[in-house]
Amino acid sequence: MRKSWLLLLGIVVSATCLFAKVIADYDHAVSFGKYHTYSWIGVNVQEPLWNDRVTKAIDNQLTAKGWRKVDSGGDASISAVGSTRTEQTLETLYSGGFGGGWGHRGWIGGGPGFATTTVERTPVGTLHIDMFDSQSKKVIWHGVCTDTLTGSPEKNEKKMEKSVADVFKKFPPPEKG
């Protein structure tokens, strides 16, 4: 019973670490109502095939918000930087002895116990999106999307599109009253 409980606890903790995370912040002194057009500064990701995918995902979100993309001279300028890393998670399962696992005050119940630790390596992608006021060159909005990656480019593209949509959910920020 304890082994099952520990396994379930390990799965729950791992799953919460693997869900997508999005964060957005902005300059609270800026009135976003004056921005209607945007231009790209650039996209910098590790895998060149993803440049167009990232650009398209962000373009789709800004277009849906009523913004219009222009080749140059937009009210705002957009930059996106992506990276991947491998996160390591240690999973330790305890077993052994009659009754299994640790007993009262650290004693193993019924015999010797064993601990098995495995290392899980999980690829994680992060995309930083920065929006600048084109005239002042100051950052006015920053969004970050982080999600686990799979071995399937198609699944990763869908995850990226969903994460970008999530980071733009509350964009543009509300106007001050």
mmCIF file of C-alpha atoms in Angstrom:
data_model
loop_
_atom_site.group_PDB
_atom_site.id
_atom_site.type_symbol
_atom_site.label_atom_id
_atom_site.label_comp_id
_atom_site.label_asym_id
_atom_site.label_seq_id
_atom_site.Cartn_x
_atom_site.Cartn_y
_atom_site.Cartn_z
ATOM 1 C CA MET A 1 0.000 0.000 0.000
ATOM 2 C CA ARG A 2 2.806 2.412 0.884
ATOM 3 C CA LYS A 3 4.618 1.640 -2.357
ATOM 4 C CA SER A 4 1.506 2.519 -4.334
ATOM 5 C CA TRP A 5 1.087 5.730 -2.333
ATOM 6 C CA LEU A 6 4.708 6.760 -2.938
ATOM 7 C CA LEU A 7 4.423 5.974 -6.627
ATOM 8 C CA LEU A 8 1.219 8.027 -6.915
ATOM 9 C CA LEU A 9 2.807 10.913 -5.014
ATOM 10 C CA GLY A 10 5.840 10.795 -7.320
ATOM 11 C CA ILE A 11 3.626 10.873 -10.401
ATOM 12 C CA VAL A 12 1.590 13.828 -9.104
ATOM 13 C CA VAL A 13 4.714 15.832 -8.241
ATOM 14 C CA SER A 14 6.282 15.051 -11.629
ATOM 15 C CA ALA A 15 3.099 15.926 -13.516
ATOM 16 C CA THR A 16 2.784 19.310 -11.845
ATOM 17 C CA CYS A 17 6.361 20.116 -12.831
ATOM 18 C CA LEU A 18 5.719 19.164 -16.451
ATOM 19 C CA PHE A 19 2.657 21.310 -17.194
ATOM 20 C CA ALA A 20 3.066 24.356 -19.372
ATOM 21 C CA LYS A 21 3.867 27.597 -17.613
ATOM 22 C CA VAL A 22 3.224 31.066 -18.986
ATOM 23 C CA ILE A 23 4.068 34.420 -17.473
ATOM 24 C CA ALA A 24 3.332 37.879 -18.830
ATOM 25 C CA ASP A 25 4.326 41.271 -17.456
ATOM 26 C CA TYR A 26 4.098 44.793 -18.817
ATOM 27 C CA ASP A 27 4.972 48.419 -18.156
ATOM 28 C CA HIS A 28 2.017 49.671 -16.127
ATOM 29 C CA ALA A 29 2.675 53.272 -17.211
ATOM 30 C CA VAL A 30 2.054 52.441 -20.881
ATOM 31 C CA SER A 31 -1.323 52.897 -22.566
ATOM 32 C CA PHE A 32 -1.595 50.016 -25.028
ATOM 33 C CA GLY A 33 -4.529 51.665 -26.814
ATOM 34 C CA LYS A 34 -2.097 53.727 -28.879
ATOM 35 C CA TYR A 35 -0.503 50.634 -30.461
ATOM 36 C CA HIS A 36 -2.116 49.205 -33.578
ATOM 37 C CA THR A 37 0.772 48.030 -35.750
ATOM 38 C CA TYR A 38 3.914 46.015 -35.130
ATOM 39 C CA SER A 39 7.116 45.052 -36.898
ATOM 40 C CA TRP A 40 9.478 42.188 -36.199
ATOM 41 C CA ILE A 41 12.965 42.763 -34.840
ATOM 42 C CA GLY A 42 13.687 39.067 -35.177
ATOM 43 C CA VAL A 43 13.257 35.507 -33.980
ATOM 44 C CA ASN A 44 16.197 33.603 -32.547
ATOM 45 C CA VAL A 45 15.621 29.921 -31.776
ATOM 46 C CA GLN A 46 18.025 26.992 -31.706
ATOM 47 C CA GLU A 47 16.299 25.066 -34.493
ATOM 48 C CA PRO A 48 16.045 27.126 -37.727
ATOM 49 C CA LEU A 49 12.851 25.343 -38.830
ATOM 50 C CA TRP A 50 11.104 26.866 -35.821
ATOM 51 C CA ASN A 51 11.710 30.536 -36.795
ATOM 52 C CA ASP A 52 8.669 30.618 -39.078
ATOM 53 C CA ARG A 53 6.539 28.567 -36.640
ATOM 54 C CA VAL A 54 7.215 30.962 -33.769
ATOM 55 C CA THR A 55 6.624 34.000 -35.979
ATOM 56 C CA LYS A 56 3.322 32.580 -37.240
ATOM 57 C CA ALA A 57 2.069 31.700 -33.734
ATOM 58 C CA ILE A 58 2.756 35.234 -32.453
ATOM 59 C CA ASP A 59 1.397 36.869 -35.634
ATOM 60 C CA ASN A 60 -1.834 34.888 -35.235
ATOM 61 C CA GLN A 61 -2.290 36.098 -31.655
ATOM 62 C CA LEU A 62 -1.574 39.754 -32.428
ATOM 63 C CA THR A 63 -3.820 39.688 -35.503
ATOM 64 C CA ALA A 64 -6.624 38.214 -33.391
ATOM 65 C CA LYS A 65 -6.173 41.181 -31.000
ATOM 66 C CA GLY A 66 -6.639 43.640 -33.861
ATOM 67 C CA TRP A 67 -3.004 44.489 -34.419
ATOM 68 C CA ARG A 68 -1.593 44.711 -37.949
ATOM 69 C CA LYS A 69 1.846 43.546 -39.019
ATOM 70 C CA VAL A 70 3.910 45.967 -41.122
ATOM 71 C CA ASP A 71 7.335 45.352 -42.647
ATOM 72 C CA SER A 72 8.930 48.260 -40.769
ATOM 73 C CA GLY A 73 7.978 51.265 -38.705
ATOM 74 C CA GLY A 74 5.264 49.640 -36.598
ATOM 75 C CA ASP A 75 4.059 51.248 -33.383
ATOM 76 C CA ALA A 76 5.623 48.323 -31.514
ATOM 77 C CA SER A 77 8.551 46.048 -32.308
ATOM 78 C CA ILE A 78 8.582 42.321 -31.467
ATOM 79 C CA SER A 79 11.479 40.037 -30.617
ATOM 80 C CA ALA A 80 11.287 36.331 -29.734
ATOM 81 C CA VAL A 81 14.076 34.165 -28.332
ATOM 82 C CA GLY A 82 13.681 30.445 -27.772
ATOM 83 C CA SER A 83 15.842 27.807 -26.164
ATOM 84 C CA THR A 84 15.699 24.207 -25.002
ATOM 85 C CA ARG A 85 17.274 22.543 -22.007
ATOM 86 C CA THR A 86 17.118 19.172 -20.313
ATOM 87 C CA GLU A 87 15.706 19.019 -16.805
ATOM 88 C CA GLN A 88 16.709 16.134 -14.591
ATOM 89 C CA THR A 89 14.352 14.700 -12.012
ATOM 90 C CA LEU A 90 15.379 12.071 -9.491
ATOM 91 C CA GLU A 91 12.701 9.471 -8.705
ATOM 92 C CA THR A 92 13.391 7.282 -5.651
ATOM 93 C CA LEU A 93 11.196 4.330 -4.739
ATOM 94 C CA TYR A 94 11.662 2.522 -1.442
ATOM 95 C CA SER A 95 10.802 -1.151 -1.040
ATOM 96 C CA GLY A 96 11.718 -4.270 0.834
ATOM 97 C CA GLY A 97 10.953 -6.029 4.075
ATOM 98 C CA PHE A 98 7.605 -7.370 5.208
ATOM 99 C CA GLY A 99 5.140 -4.490 5.119
ATOM 100 C CA GLY A 100 7.443 -2.643 2.707
ATOM 101 C CA GLY A 101 9.234 0.623 3.063
ATOM 102 C CA TRP A 102 10.172 2.666 6.088
ATOM 103 C CA GLY A 103 8.639 1.785 9.409
ATOM 104 C CA HIS A 104 8.349 3.584 12.720
ATOM 105 C CA ARG A 105 11.340 5.871 13.539
ATOM 106 C CA GLY A 106 13.146 4.945 10.356
ATOM 107 C CA TRP A 107 13.378 1.227 11.025
ATOM 108 C CA ILE A 108 12.653 -1.057 8.111
ATOM 109 C CA GLY A 109 9.664 -3.240 8.883
ATOM 110 C CA GLY A 110 10.420 -6.942 8.645
ATOM 111 C CA GLY A 111 13.820 -6.957 6.954
ATOM 112 C CA PRO A 112 16.241 -5.064 4.745
ATOM 113 C CA GLY A 113 14.872 -2.319 2.530
ATOM 114 C CA PHE A 114 16.002 -1.133 -0.849
ATOM 115 C CA ALA A 115 15.926 2.234 -2.561
ATOM 116 C CA THR A 116 15.930 2.513 -6.322
ATOM 117 C CA THR A 117 16.681 5.913 -7.823
ATOM 118 C CA THR A 118 16.246 6.681 -11.492
ATOM 119 C CA VAL A 119 17.109 9.847 -13.380
ATOM 120 C CA GLU A 120 14.416 11.205 -15.680
ATOM 121 C CA ARG A 121 15.664 13.552 -18.390
ATOM 122 C CA THR A 122 12.950 15.782 -19.772
ATOM 123 C CA PRO A 123 13.489 18.238 -22.638
ATOM 124 C CA VAL A 124 11.931 21.641 -21.902
ATOM 125 C CA GLY A 125 11.448 24.509 -24.329
ATOM 126 C CA THR A 126 11.223 28.168 -23.311
ATOM 127 C CA LEU A 127 10.154 31.076 -25.503
ATOM 128 C CA HIS A 128 10.677 34.710 -24.445
ATOM 129 C CA ILE A 129 8.602 37.297 -26.308
ATOM 130 C CA ASP A 130 9.482 40.971 -25.909
ATOM 131 C CA MET A 131 7.519 43.927 -27.191
ATOM 132 C CA PHE A 132 9.166 47.336 -27.446
ATOM 133 C CA ASP A 133 7.818 50.809 -28.084
ATOM 134 C CA SER A 134 9.364 51.477 -31.499
ATOM 135 C CA GLN A 135 10.049 55.147 -30.794
ATOM 136 C CA SER A 136 11.501 54.972 -27.285
ATOM 137 C CA LYS A 137 12.980 51.454 -27.705
ATOM 138 C CA LYS A 138 11.757 50.612 -24.177
ATOM 139 C CA VAL A 139 10.305 47.207 -23.310
ATOM 140 C CA ILE A 140 6.555 47.559 -22.811
ATOM 141 C CA TRP A 141 5.522 43.889 -22.544
ATOM 142 C CA HIS A 142 7.289 40.590 -21.833
ATOM 143 C CA GLY A 143 5.889 37.079 -22.079
ATOM 144 C CA VAL A 144 7.481 33.716 -21.292
ATOM 145 C CA CYS A 145 6.179 30.285 -22.327
ATOM 146 C CA THR A 146 7.723 27.104 -20.943
ATOM 147 C CA ASP A 147 6.611 23.562 -21.721
ATOM 148 C CA THR A 148 7.961 20.036 -21.927
ATOM 149 C CA LEU A 149 8.873 18.736 -25.357
ATOM 150 C CA THR A 150 8.176 15.402 -26.974
ATOM 151 C CA GLY A 151 9.950 13.552 -29.775
ATOM 152 C CA SER A 152 7.262 14.714 -32.224
ATOM 153 C CA PRO A 153 7.745 18.077 -33.972
ATOM 154 C CA GLU A 154 4.004 18.180 -34.743
ATOM 155 C CA LYS A 155 3.060 17.771 -31.057
ATOM 156 C CA ASN A 156 5.687 20.313 -30.027
ATOM 157 C CA GLU A 157 4.322 22.820 -32.536
ATOM 158 C CA LYS A 158 0.796 22.401 -31.132
ATOM 159 C CA LYS A 159 2.142 22.846 -27.585
ATOM 160 C CA MET A 160 4.003 25.984 -28.630
ATOM 161 C CA GLU A 161 0.910 27.432 -30.335
ATOM 162 C CA LYS A 162 -1.192 26.755 -27.219
ATOM 163 C CA SER A 163 1.442 28.255 -24.910
ATOM 164 C CA VAL A 164 1.722 31.390 -27.071
ATOM 165 C CA ALA A 165 -2.092 31.696 -27.062
ATOM 166 C CA ASP A 166 -2.074 31.353 -23.267
ATOM 167 C CA VAL A 167 0.571 34.050 -22.779
ATOM 168 C CA PHE A 168 -1.472 36.452 -24.952
ATOM 169 C CA LYS A 169 -4.798 35.669 -23.209
ATOM 170 C CA LYS A 170 -4.791 38.917 -21.216
ATOM 171 C CA PHE A 171 -3.177 40.995 -23.933
ATOM 172 C CA PRO A 172 -3.372 43.893 -24.362
ATOM 173 C CA PRO A 173 -3.289 44.859 -20.708
ATOM 174 C CA PRO A 174 -6.344 46.775 -19.482
ATOM 175 C CA GLU A 175 -6.408 50.535 -19.899
ATOM 176 C CA LYS A 176 -6.175 52.600 -16.759
ATOM 177 C CA GLY A 177 -9.370 54.411 -15.770
#
